[in-house]
N, CA and C of each residue as an Amber inpcrd file, in Angstrom:
protein
   648
   0.8520000  -1.1970000   0.0000000   0.0000000   0.0000000   0.0000000
   0.8860000   1.2450000   0.0000000   0.6570000   2.1550000  -0.9890000
   1.5070000   3.3300000  -1.0180000   0.9860000   4.3900000  -0.0650000
   1.7470000   5.4830000   0.0520000   1.4170000   6.5010000   1.0570000
   0.0990000   7.1800000   0.7540000  -0.1940000   7.4620000  -0.5280000
  -1.4330000   8.1620000  -0.8660000  -2.6420000   7.3130000  -0.4970000
  -2.6060000   5.9800000  -0.8010000  -3.7080000   5.1080000  -0.4130000
  -3.9010000   5.1100000   1.0890000  -2.7950000   5.0740000   1.8270000
  -2.8700000   5.0960000   3.2880000  -3.5310000   6.3780000   3.7560000
  -3.1540000   7.5010000   3.1290000  -3.7290000   8.7950000   3.5250000
  -5.2090000   8.8640000   3.1950000  -5.6000000   8.2880000   2.0390000
  -7.0110000   8.2920000   1.6710000  -7.8290000   7.4990000   2.6680000
  -7.3040000   6.3670000   3.1140000  -8.0160000   5.5700000   4.1050000
  -8.0870000   6.3040000   5.4320000  -7.0120000   7.0070000   5.7570000
  -7.0180000   7.7770000   6.9980000  -8.0550000   8.8770000   6.9340000
  -8.1130000   9.5700000   5.8010000  -9.0590000  10.6780000   5.6550000
 -10.4940000  10.1840000   5.7350000 -10.7620000   8.9500000   5.2590000
 -12.1020000   8.3870000   5.3110000 -12.3950000   7.6900000   6.6250000
 -11.4420000   7.7050000   7.5310000 -11.6460000   7.0680000   8.8280000
 -11.4440000   5.5820000   8.8060000 -10.7450000   5.0740000   7.7650000
 -10.5300000   3.6400000   7.6320000  -9.0540000   3.3400000   7.8080000
  -8.5530000   3.5620000   8.9790000  -7.1390000   3.3320000   9.2340000
  -6.9090000   1.8610000   9.4830000  -6.0580000   1.2020000   8.6970000
  -5.8500000  -0.2420000   8.8990000  -5.1610000  -0.5550000  10.2120000
  -5.4370000  -1.7570000  10.7020000  -4.7930000  -2.1780000  11.9390000
  -3.3090000  -2.3840000  11.7180000  -2.5390000  -2.1970000  12.7460000
  -1.1020000  -2.3880000  12.6600000  -0.7840000  -3.8730000  12.6320000
   0.3050000  -4.2630000  11.9840000   0.6760000  -5.6910000  11.9740000
   0.8630000  -6.2170000  13.3830000   0.4810000  -7.4890000  13.5580000
   0.5590000  -8.0770000  14.8920000   1.9500000  -8.6160000  15.2040000
   2.8240000  -8.6600000  14.1760000   4.1530000  -9.2250000  14.3940000
   4.9140000  -8.3960000  15.4230000   5.4830000  -9.0500000  16.3800000
   6.2920000  -8.3580000  17.3740000   5.5100000  -7.8990000  18.5820000
   4.1670000  -8.0630000  18.5760000   3.3720000  -7.6550000  19.7250000
   3.4780000  -8.7180000  20.8090000   3.5150000  -8.2940000  22.0660000
   3.5640000  -9.2720000  23.1620000   2.3490000 -10.1750000  23.1280000
   2.5450000 -11.4680000  23.3360000   1.4360000 -12.4040000  23.3110000
   0.4920000 -12.1140000  24.4610000  -0.8020000 -12.2900000  24.1470000
  -1.8080000 -12.1050000  25.1810000  -2.3260000 -10.6850000  25.2760000
  -1.7040000  -9.7330000  24.5730000  -2.1750000  -8.3470000  24.6050000
  -2.9600000  -8.0500000  23.3380000  -4.0670000  -7.3010000  23.4550000
  -4.8650000  -6.9810000  22.2600000  -4.0880000  -6.0460000  21.3470000
  -4.3240000  -6.1270000  20.0280000  -3.6330000  -5.2300000  19.0960000
  -4.0860000  -3.7950000  19.3200000  -3.2590000  -2.8140000  19.0050000
  -3.6550000  -1.4100000  19.1860000  -4.8400000  -1.0670000  18.3080000
  -5.7640000  -0.2810000  18.8200000  -6.9590000   0.0930000  18.0860000
  -6.7070000   1.3390000  17.2430000  -7.2770000   1.3980000  16.0280000
  -7.1270000   2.6000000  15.2150000  -7.8260000   3.7790000  15.8760000
  -7.3650000   5.0020000  15.6240000  -7.9930000   6.1650000  16.2600000
  -9.4270000   6.3570000  15.8010000 -10.2530000   6.8780000  16.7010000
 -11.6570000   7.1050000  16.4100000 -12.0530000   8.5170000  16.8420000
 -13.1310000   9.0510000  16.2330000 -13.7080000  10.3140000  16.6730000
 -12.7170000  11.4550000  16.6910000 -12.6600000  12.1460000  17.8380000
 -11.7620000  13.2940000  17.9800000 -10.3060000  12.8790000  17.8190000
  -9.9920000  11.6710000  18.2600000  -8.6190000  11.1760000  18.1330000
  -8.2420000  11.0080000  16.6640000  -9.1990000  10.5100000  15.8530000
  -8.9570000  10.3600000  14.4230000  -8.7720000  11.7180000  13.7710000
  -9.5950000  12.6910000  14.1460000  -9.4840000  14.0410000  13.5770000
  -8.1060000  14.6330000  13.8670000  -7.6380000  14.4610000  15.1070000
  -6.3180000  14.9690000  15.4680000  -5.2360000  14.2260000  14.6830000
  -5.4160000  12.9130000  14.5250000  -4.4470000  12.0980000  13.7940000
  -4.3050000  12.5750000  12.3490000  -5.4340000  12.8160000  11.6750000
  -5.3850000  13.2460000  10.2820000  -4.8240000  14.6540000  10.1570000
  -5.1640000  15.5390000  11.0800000  -4.6220000  16.8960000  11.0380000
  -3.1240000  16.8880000  11.2950000  -2.6900000  16.0460000  12.2070000
  -1.2490000  15.9300000  12.4730000  -0.5180000  15.3850000  11.2480000
  -1.1420000  14.4240000  10.5680000  -0.5350000  13.8610000   9.3610000
  -0.3980000  14.9240000   8.2870000  -1.4380000  15.7270000   8.1040000
  -1.3870000  16.8100000   7.1200000  -0.3150000  17.8200000   7.4920000
  -0.2250000  18.1350000   8.7680000   0.7910000  19.0790000   9.2300000
   2.1960000  18.5610000   8.9390000   2.4050000  17.2580000   9.1250000
   3.7060000  16.6590000   8.8540000   4.0420000  16.7120000   7.3620000
   3.0460000  16.4600000   6.5230000   3.2660000  16.5220000   5.0760000
   3.6370000  17.9380000   4.6330000   2.9470000  18.9190000   5.1830000
   3.2300000  20.3170000   4.8260000   4.6000000  20.7510000   5.3510000
   4.9500000  20.2620000   6.5300000   6.2640000  20.5720000   7.0850000
   7.3710000  19.9570000   6.2240000   7.1450000  18.7270000   5.7810000
   8.1210000  18.0450000   4.9350000   8.3090000  18.7940000   3.6160000
   7.2080000  19.2740000   3.0480000   7.2840000  20.0380000   1.7970000
   8.0930000  21.3140000   1.9910000   7.8070000  22.0430000   3.0740000
   8.5080000  23.3020000   3.3330000  10.0080000  23.0680000   3.5390000
  10.3510000  22.0260000   4.2780000  11.7630000  21.7290000   4.5370000
  12.4810000  21.3150000   3.2550000  11.8110000  20.5200000   2.4260000
  12.4170000  20.0980000   1.1600000  12.6360000  21.2920000   0.2450000
  11.6330000  22.1520000   0.1670000  11.7490000  23.3470000  -0.6800000
  12.8770000  24.2570000  -0.2060000  12.9820000  24.4280000   1.0990000
  14.0440000  25.2690000   1.6610000  15.4170000  24.6800000   1.3700000
  15.5490000  23.3550000   1.5060000  16.8280000  22.7030000   1.2530000
  17.2250000  22.8020000  -0.2150000  16.2800000  22.5430000  -1.1190000
  16.5600000  22.6210000  -2.5460000  16.9520000  24.0360000  -2.9480000
  16.2570000  25.0070000  -2.3990000  16.5330000  26.4030000  -2.7270000
  17.9220000  26.8140000  -2.2430000  18.2820000  26.3820000  -1.0320000
  19.5690000  26.7800000  -0.4500000  20.7490000  26.1650000  -1.1790000
  20.5690000  24.9630000  -1.7120000  21.6810000  24.2450000  -2.3240000
  21.6690000  24.2810000  -3.8450000  20.6880000  24.9740000  -4.4160000
  20.5440000  24.8970000  -5.8710000  21.7340000  25.5250000  -6.6050000
  22.1940000  26.6910000  -6.1370000  23.2870000  27.3840000  -6.8290000
  24.5280000  26.4910000  -6.9140000  24.8480000  25.8020000  -5.8110000
  26.0260000  24.9310000  -5.7980000  25.8660000  23.7740000  -6.7860000
  24.6740000  23.1660000  -6.8000000  24.4400000  22.0410000  -7.7060000
  24.4230000  22.5050000  -9.1610000  23.8780000  23.6890000  -9.3950000
  23.8310000  24.2270000 -10.7570000  25.2440000  24.4720000 -11.2820000
  26.0850000  25.0430000 -10.4160000  27.4640000  25.3580000 -10.8200000
  28.2310000  24.1020000 -11.1950000  27.9680000  23.0060000 -10.4860000
  28.6810000  21.7540000 -10.7750000  28.3720000  21.2270000 -12.1680000
  27.1570000  21.4780000 -12.6280000  26.7500000  20.9020000 -13.9100000
  26.7230000  21.8860000 -15.0560000  27.3340000  23.0510000 -14.8920000
  27.3020000  24.0560000 -15.9600000  28.0860000  23.5940000 -17.1860000
  27.4940000  23.8430000 -18.3390000  28.1570000  23.5120000 -19.5990000
  29.1280000  24.6330000 -19.9820000  29.9530000  24.3600000 -20.9840000
  30.8930000  25.3750000 -21.4660000  30.1400000  26.5820000 -22.0160000
  29.0410000  26.3390000 -22.7030000  28.2390000  27.4370000 -23.2430000
  27.6940000  28.3190000 -22.1200000  27.2660000  27.7000000 -21.0430000
  26.7330000  28.4760000 -19.9150000  27.8370000  29.2720000 -19.2320000
  29.0350000  28.6940000 -19.1470000  30.1610000  29.4240000 -18.5590000
  30.5070000  30.6480000 -19.4050000  30.4840000  30.4670000 -20.6970000
  30.7780000  31.5880000 -21.5850000  29.6790000  32.6430000 -21.5020000
  28.4240000  32.1920000 -21.4100000  27.3040000  33.1380000 -21.3030000
  27.3930000  33.9380000 -20.0120000  27.8210000  33.3110000 -18.9320000
  27.9500000  33.9960000 -17.6530000  28.9310000  35.1590000 -17.7560000
  29.9780000  34.9860000 -18.5270000  30.9910000  36.0390000 -18.6730000
  30.6010000  37.0820000 -19.7140000  29.9580000  36.6230000 -20.8000000
  29.6600000  37.5480000 -21.8950000  28.3740000  38.3350000 -21.6900000
  27.3760000  37.7160000 -21.0580000  26.0730000  38.3970000 -20.8760000
  25.4900000  37.9730000 -19.5220000  25.9540000  38.5690000 -18.4250000
  25.4970000  38.1730000 -17.0780000  23.9870000  38.2550000 -16.9010000
  23.3500000  39.2780000 -17.4730000  21.9050000  39.4300000 -17.3100000
  21.1550000  38.2570000 -17.9400000  21.5660000  37.8790000 -19.1530000
  20.9220000  36.7500000 -19.8280000  21.1870000  35.4520000 -19.0680000
  22.4050000  35.3140000 -18.5490000  22.7450000  34.1210000 -17.7790000
  21.8750000  34.0160000 -16.5270000  21.6520000  35.1360000 -15.8430000
  20.8340000  35.1170000 -14.6290000  19.3850000  34.7500000 -14.9460000
  18.8830000  35.2310000 -16.0940000  17.5250000  34.8500000 -16.4910000
  17.4470000  33.3500000 -16.7340000  18.4770000  32.8150000 -17.4140000
  18.5350000  31.3750000 -17.6510000  18.5720000  30.6010000 -16.3400000
  19.3790000  31.0860000 -15.4100000  19.5110000  30.4270000 -14.1070000
  18.1720000  30.4030000 -13.3680000  17.4830000  31.5390000 -13.3270000
  16.2180000  31.6160000 -12.5940000  15.1560000  30.7280000 -13.2360000
  15.1340000  30.7050000 -14.5760000  14.1580000  29.8490000 -15.2620000
  14.4450000  28.3790000 -14.9910000  15.7000000  28.0020000 -15.0460000
  16.0820000  26.6200000 -14.7900000  15.7730000  26.2280000 -13.3440000
  16.0520000  27.1190000 -12.4270000  15.8030000  26.8400000 -11.0180000
  14.3140000  26.6470000 -10.7560000  13.4940000  27.5420000 -11.3020000
  12.0420000  27.4350000 -11.0960000  11.5000000  26.1200000 -11.6450000
  11.9790000  25.7350000 -12.8490000  11.5070000  24.4920000 -13.4610000
  11.9580000  23.2710000 -12.6720000  13.2130000  23.2710000 -12.2290000
  13.7400000  22.1260000 -11.4960000  13.0510000  21.9570000 -10.1450000
  12.8470000  23.0640000  -9.4410000  12.1880000  22.9740000  -8.1320000
  10.7390000  22.5270000  -8.2760000  10.0780000  23.0190000  -9.3150000
   8.6880000  22.6000000  -9.5340000   8.6150000  21.1030000  -9.7890000
   9.5220000  20.5850000 -10.6200000   9.5240000  19.1610000 -10.9420000
   9.7530000  18.3070000  -9.6970000  10.6360000  18.7470000  -8.8180000
  10.9760000  17.9540000  -7.6400000   9.9370000  18.0850000  -6.5240000
   9.2520000  19.2220000  -6.4810000   8.2960000  19.4570000  -5.3990000
   6.8650000  19.0870000  -5.7660000   6.5700000  18.9950000  -7.0580000
   5.1930000  18.7670000  -7.4890000   4.5930000  17.4850000  -6.9170000
   5.3300000  16.3500000  -6.8830000   4.7250000  15.1420000  -6.2920000
   4.2660000  15.3450000  -4.8500000   5.0640000  16.0560000  -4.0650000
   4.6760000  16.3050000  -2.6720000   3.4570000  17.2240000  -2.6030000
   3.4110000  18.2200000  -3.4790000   2.2560000  19.1220000  -3.4990000
   0.9850000  18.3840000  -3.9100000   1.1020000  17.4880000  -4.8810000
  -0.0530000  16.7090000  -5.3020000  -0.5260000  15.7860000  -4.1860000
   0.4250000  15.2180000  -3.4500000   0.0770000  14.3400000  -2.3370000
  -0.7100000  15.1120000  -1.2660000  -0.2560000  16.3150000  -0.9640000
  -0.9470000  17.1490000   0.0260000  -2.3270000  17.5390000  -0.4870000
  -2.4090000  17.8830000  -1.7780000  -3.7050000  18.2520000  -2.3570000
  -4.7040000  17.1070000  -2.2810000  -4.2470000  15.9000000  -2.5920000
  -5.1230000  14.7280000  -2.5350000  -5.5630000  14.4480000  -1.1060000
  -4.6530000  14.6250000  -0.1600000  -4.9740000  14.3900000   1.2440000
  -6.0290000  15.3890000   1.7220000  -5.8500000  16.6610000   1.3540000
  -6.8230000  17.6900000   1.7460000  -8.1970000  17.4080000   1.1330000
  -8.1970000  16.9780000  -0.1150000  -9.4560000  16.6870000  -0.7910000
 -10.1980000  15.5470000  -0.0960000  -9.4600000  14.5120000   0.2850000
 -10.0880000  13.3870000   0.9710000 -10.5640000  13.7560000   2.3700000
  -9.8150000  14.6230000   3.0400000 -10.2630000  15.1100000   4.3430000
 -11.5810000  15.8690000   4.2040000 -11.6560000  16.7200000   3.1780000
 -12.8740000  17.5060000   2.9630000 -14.0640000  16.5990000   2.6590000
 -13.8350000  15.5560000   1.8370000 -14.9140000  14.6170000   1.5200000
 -15.3680000  13.8570000   2.7670000 -14.4100000  13.4460000   3.5820000
 -14.7490000  12.7130000   4.8030000 -15.5530000  13.6020000   5.7530000
 -15.1470000  14.8690000   5.8670000 -15.8610000  15.8020000   6.7430000
 -17.2610000  16.0740000   6.2110000 -17.3880000  16.2310000   4.8900000
 -18.7080000  16.4610000   4.2910000 -19.6240000  15.2710000   4.5370000
 -19.0780000  14.0710000   4.3890000 -19.8600000  12.8610000   4.6180000
 -20.2950000  12.7640000   6.0780000 -19.3840000  13.1120000   6.9860000
 -19.7120000  13.0620000   8.4160000 -20.8080000  14.0560000   8.7650000
 -20.7060000  15.2690000   8.2160000 -21.7010000  16.2980000   8.4970000
 -23.0560000  15.9210000   7.9150000 -23.0560000  15.3430000   6.7000000
 -24.3150000  14.9390000   6.0760000 -25.0010000  13.8650000   6.9210000
 -24.2110000  12.9020000   7.3920000 -24.7710000  11.8320000   8.2150000
 -25.3410000  12.3830000   9.5170000 -24.6660000  13.3760000  10.0920000
 -25.1320000  13.9780000  11.3370000 -26.4530000  14.7050000  11.1340000
 -26.5700000  15.4480000  10.0220000 -27.8050000  16.1770000   9.7270000
 -28.9550000  15.2000000   9.5040000 -28.6970000  14.1520000   8.7180000
 -29.7530000  13.1810000   8.4400000 -30.1670000  12.4390000   9.7050000
 -29.2120000  12.1560000  10.5770000 -29.5360000  11.4840000  11.8430000
 -30.4150000  12.3710000  12.7140000 -30.1050000  13.6570000  12.7530000
 -30.9150000  14.5960000  13.5480000 -32.3290000  14.6820000  12.9930000
 -32.4580000  14.7280000  11.6640000 -33.7800000  14.7800000  11.0430000
 -34.5670000  13.5150000  11.3560000 -33.9400000  12.3570000  11.2240000
 -34.6220000  11.0830000  11.4730000 -35.1040000  10.9730000  12.9120000
 -34.3110000  11.4970000  13.8470000 -34.6940000  11.4460000  15.2560000
 -35.9210000  12.3150000  15.5180000 -36.0500000  13.3950000  14.7900000
 -37.1660000  14.3380000  14.9880000 -38.4360000  13.8380000  14.3150000
 -38.2900000  13.1500000  13.1810000 -39.4510000  12.7140000  12.3980000
 -39.4780000  11.1890000  12.3590000 -40.0160000  10.5880000  13.3900000
 -40.0930000   9.1350000  13.4640000 -40.9720000   8.6130000  12.3210000
 -40.4870000   7.5760000  11.6480000 -41.2510000   6.9890000  10.5530000
 -41.0090000   7.6470000   9.2180000 -40.2790000   8.7590000   9.2150000
 -39.9210000   9.4260000   7.9690000 -38.4160000   9.6590000   7.9660000
 -37.7760000   9.2310000   6.9330000 -36.3200000   9.3360000   6.8810000
 -35.8820000  10.4570000   5.9440000 -34.6930000  10.9600000   6.2200000
 -34.1040000  11.9750000   5.3410000 -33.9240000  11.4110000   3.9400000
 -33.6470000  10.1110000   3.8430000 -33.4570000   9.4900000   2.5250000
 -34.7020000   9.6330000   1.6590000 -35.9000000   9.5200000   2.2760000
 -37.1460000   9.6770000   1.5290000 -37.3170000  11.1120000   1.0480000
 -36.9370000  12.0600000   1.8890000 -37.0460000  13.4670000   1.5240000
 -36.1040000  13.7810000   0.3610000 -34.8910000  13.2560000   0.4380000
 -33.9130000  13.4770000  -0.6290000 -34.4040000  12.8460000  -1.9290000
 -34.9930000  11.6550000  -1.8280000 -35.5180000  10.9840000  -3.0160000
 -36.6510000  11.8120000  -3.6310000 -37.5100000  12.3740000  -2.7950000
 -38.5960000  13.2350000  -3.2740000 -38.0170000  14.4490000  -3.9980000
 -37.0080000  15.0510000  -3.4130000 -36.3790000  16.2280000  -4.0220000
 -35.7790000  15.8920000  -5.3870000 -35.0800000  14.7830000  -5.4700000
 -34.3500000  14.4370000  -6.6920000 -35.2500000  13.8880000  -7.7890000
 -36.2890000  13.1510000  -7.4180000 -37.0650000  12.4110000  -8.4150000
 -38.4750000  12.9400000  -8.6520000 -39.0360000  13.6970000  -7.7090000
 -40.4120000  14.1650000  -7.8660000 -40.5120000  15.6480000  -8.2150000
 -39.4840000  16.3880000  -7.9390000 -39.5010000  17.8080000  -8.2880000
 -38.8270000  18.0230000  -9.6370000 -39.3240000  19.0080000 -10.3820000
 -38.6940000  19.3260000 -11.6610000 -37.3020000  19.8960000 -11.4270000
 -36.4740000  19.8250000 -12.4320000 -35.1340000  20.3850000 -12.3160000
 -35.1980000  21.8920000 -12.0830000 -36.2110000  22.5380000 -12.6700000
 -36.3660000  23.9730000 -12.4410000 -36.6470000  24.2540000 -10.9650000
 -37.5070000  23.4300000 -10.3660000 -37.8070000  23.6080000  -8.9480000
 -36.5690000  23.3540000  -8.1030000 -35.8190000  22.3150000  -8.4240000
 -34.6010000  22.0220000  -7.6710000 -33.6410000  23.2000000  -7.7260000
 -33.4530000  23.7440000  -8.9260000 -32.5310000  24.8720000  -9.0690000
 -33.0260000  26.0880000  -8.2980000 -34.3350000  26.3240000  -8.3480000
 -34.8920000  27.4630000  -7.6310000 -34.6470000  27.3480000  -6.1290000
 -34.8630000  26.1530000  -5.5890000 -34.6400000  25.9370000  -4.1630000
 -33.1640000  26.0720000  -3.8050000 -32.2870000  25.4900000  -4.6130000
 -30.8510000  25.5760000  -4.3360000 -30.3690000  27.0190000  -4.3470000
 -30.8440000  27.7890000  -5.3390000 -30.4440000  29.1950000  -5.4310000
 -30.9140000  29.9700000  -4.1950000 -32.1420000  29.7070000  -3.7640000
 -32.6800000  30.3970000  -2.5930000 -31.9070000  30.0160000  -1.3370000
 -31.6090000  28.7300000  -1.1800000 -30.8580000  28.2820000  -0.0040000
 -29.4670000  28.8990000   0.0380000 -28.8290000  28.9560000  -1.1330000
 -27.4950000  29.5320000  -1.1760000 -27.5360000  31.0180000  -0.8490000
 -28.5190000  31.7140000  -1.3970000 -28.6380000  33.1500000  -1.1440000
 -28.9190000  33.4430000   0.3210000 -29.7560000  32.6150000   0.9500000
 -30.1360000  32.8310000   2.3470000 -29.2360000  32.1050000   3.3400000
 -28.2320000  31.3790000   2.8130000 -27.3340000  30.6120000   3.6710000
 -28.1250000  29.6730000   4.5830000 -29.0760000  28.9700000   4.0020000
 -29.9580000  28.0730000   4.7520000 -29.2050000  26.8170000   5.1790000
 -29.3690000  26.4320000   6.4250000 -28.6890000  25.2320000   6.9210000
 -29.2650000  23.9930000   6.2510000 -28.4830000  22.9080000   6.2340000
 -28.9250000  21.6750000   5.5780000 -30.1430000  21.0750000   6.2650000
 -30.2160000  21.2020000   7.5870000 -31.3840000  20.6750000   8.2990000
 -32.6390000  21.4570000   7.9180000 -32.5140000  22.7670000   7.7990000
 -33.6650000  23.5900000   7.3940000 -34.0810000  23.2700000   5.9620000
 -33.1280000  22.9480000   5.1180000 -33.4550000  22.5650000   3.7490000
 -34.2800000  21.2780000   3.7390000 -33.8340000  20.3100000   4.5380000
 -34.5860000  19.0620000   4.6430000 -36.0070000  19.3110000   5.1510000
 -36.1280000  20.1720000   6.1430000 -37.4420000  20.4630000   6.7180000
 -38.3640000  21.1110000   5.6800000 -37.8150000  22.0090000   4.8790000
 -38.6370000  22.6870000   3.8680000 -39.1410000  21.6970000   2.8290000
 -38.2740000  20.8290000   2.3550000 -38.6850000  19.8490000   1.3500000
 -39.6290000  18.8180000   1.9690000 -39.4070000  18.4940000   3.2240000
 -40.2960000  17.5450000   3.9100000 -41.7140000  18.1050000   3.9840000
 -41.8360000  19.4140000   4.2780000 -43.1580000  20.0480000   4.3270000
 -43.8170000  20.0010000   2.9510000 -43.0500000  20.2290000   1.9060000
 -43.5830000  20.1380000   0.5510000 -44.0330000  18.7190000   0.2450000
 -43.2490000  17.7360000   0.6910000 -43.5590000  16.3390000   0.4300000
 -44.8680000  15.9370000   1.1140000 -45.0710000  16.3990000   2.3430000
 -46.2940000  16.0430000   3.0720000 -47.5250000  16.6300000   2.3920000
 -47.3780000  17.8420000   1.8390000 -48.5110000  18.4900000   1.1740000
 -48.6330000  18.1010000  -0.2900000 -47.6370000  17.4040000  -0.8100000
 -47.6670000  17.0160000  -2.2140000 -47.4150000  18.1750000  -3.1430000
 -46.6450000  19.1540000  -2.6800000 -46.3930000  20.3570000  -3.4880000
 -45.3200000  20.0910000  -4.5330000 -45.7430000  19.5220000  -5.6520000
 -44.8060000  19.3070000  -6.7560000 -44.9400000  20.3860000  -7.8230000
 -46.0400000  21.1500000  -7.7660000 -46.3550000  22.0720000  -8.8520000
 -46.2370000  23.5340000  -8.4420000 -45.3670000  23.8180000  -7.4920000
 -45.2080000  25.1960000  -7.0470000 -44.7020000  26.0660000  -8.1880000
 -43.8300000  25.5300000  -9.0010000 -43.3720000  26.2220000 -10.2040000
 -43.9080000  25.4770000 -11.4260000 -44.2100000  26.1800000 -12.5230000
 -44.6850000  25.4810000 -13.7310000 -43.5940000  24.5770000 -14.2860000
 -44.0170000  23.4520000 -14.8330000 -43.0490000  22.5290000 -15.3990000
 -42.4790000  23.0860000 -16.6860000 -41.2920000  22.6710000 -17.0090000
 -40.6630000  23.0850000 -18.2590000 -41.4430000  22.5050000 -19.4390000
 -41.4640000  23.2520000 -20.5400000 -42.1480000  22.7480000 -21.7250000
 -41.4470000  21.5160000 -22.2760000 -40.1840000  21.3250000 -21.8380000
 -39.4500000  20.1410000 -22.2920000 -39.8630000  18.8950000 -21.5300000
 -40.8710000  19.0580000 -20.6310000 -41.4040000  17.9330000 -19.8710000
 -40.3140000  17.2240000 -19.0790000 -39.5620000  18.0130000 -18.2980000
 -38.4730000  17.4430000 -17.5230000 -38.8720000  17.2750000 -16.0580000
 -40.1900000  17.1080000 -15.8320000 -40.6740000  16.9490000 -14.4640000
 -39.9310000  15.8540000 -13.7370000 -39.6940000  14.7680000 -14.4440000
 -39.0640000  13.6350000 -13.7860000 -37.6020000  13.5090000 -14.1650000
 -37.0040000  14.5800000 -14.6460000 -35.5780000  14.5720000 -14.9370000
 -34.7850000  14.3500000 -13.6630000 -33.6950000  13.6060000 -13.7700000
 -32.8790000  13.3080000 -12.6000000 -31.9750000  14.4680000 -12.2690000
 -31.7900000  14.6700000 -11.0050000 -30.8510000  15.7020000 -10.5720000
 -29.4410000  15.2370000 -10.8480000 -28.5120000  16.1800000 -10.8220000
 -27.1020000  15.8540000 -11.0240000 -26.6610000  14.8340000  -9.9860000
 -25.8930000  13.8400000 -10.4210000 -25.4470000  12.8080000  -9.4910000
 -26.3500000  11.6020000  -9.5200000 -27.1000000  11.4110000 -10.6470000
 -28.0240000  10.2890000 -10.7680000 -27.2940000   8.9800000 -10.5160000
 -27.9500000   8.1030000  -9.7580000 -27.3640000   6.8070000  -9.4780000
 -26.5980000   6.7760000  -8.1870000 -26.2730000   7.9370000  -7.6170000
 -25.5660000   7.9940000  -6.3460000 -26.5250000   8.4720000  -5.2850000
 -26.3950000   7.9380000  -4.0910000 -27.1860000   8.4580000  -2.9880000
 -26.4360000   9.6220000  -2.3770000 -26.7040000  10.7980000  -2.9350000
 -26.0490000  12.0030000  -2.4400000 -27.1080000  13.0060000  -2.0340000
 -26.8670000  13.6800000  -0.9490000 -27.7980000  14.7060000  -0.5220000
 -27.6870000  15.9030000  -1.4370000 -28.7640000  16.1630000  -2.1860000
 -28.7410000  17.3020000  -3.0950000 -28.6490000  18.6040000  -2.3250000
 -29.0480000  18.5830000  -1.0780000 -29.0580000  19.8000000  -0.2740000
 -27.6520000  20.2940000   0.0290000 -26.6880000  19.4120000  -0.0410000
 -25.3290000  19.8100000   0.2650000 -24.5830000  20.2740000  -0.9720000
 -25.1980000  20.1970000  -2.1300000 -24.5420000  20.6010000  -3.3770000
 -25.0700000  21.9670000  -3.7730000 -24.2590000  22.9910000  -3.5690000
 -24.6880000  24.3520000  -3.8780000 -24.1330000  24.7780000  -5.2170000
């Protein structure tokens, strides 16, 4: 398993168990971090990755002139003497390109880690909102409300609601409550249907169980 896969599992809260080899017999294996401990673990991991990037960049920058001088060609030596300004431009361009090439993998790794952290947090928040809604409305689930929003409302209605929620900064729980009230009353025709007859058009993300309320 490479480092990026490990980080993706960490960001999703799926940290694999440590190998049992070398553990004292009779003792349970260490448990993966959970809850607040997992959040701290992932943030610490991200901090370490960013620290490693900064240290690598600083080291490459500090030592670049020496390494460049070692590999200078005869043409570059002559250019340094004949046209110092042009030589310095060449040096800066070469340095920028070389540092980018060497640092880009680390930057991509950090970007992927941040993206997975954001997805994990979004998933956690969505689950929390849906759990709160389900607890308040016994016998009616958030999943049913989301299905009503995605499959029973026209795309025009969906867009109208999303635009209003974004403009008013409406919380996800309030969005669920508003659509739930519409569902109970059967309000599918609040806005006229499109002449293209897209009443039953699928919302973006068809085939996935995604809360449309979280997609602004």
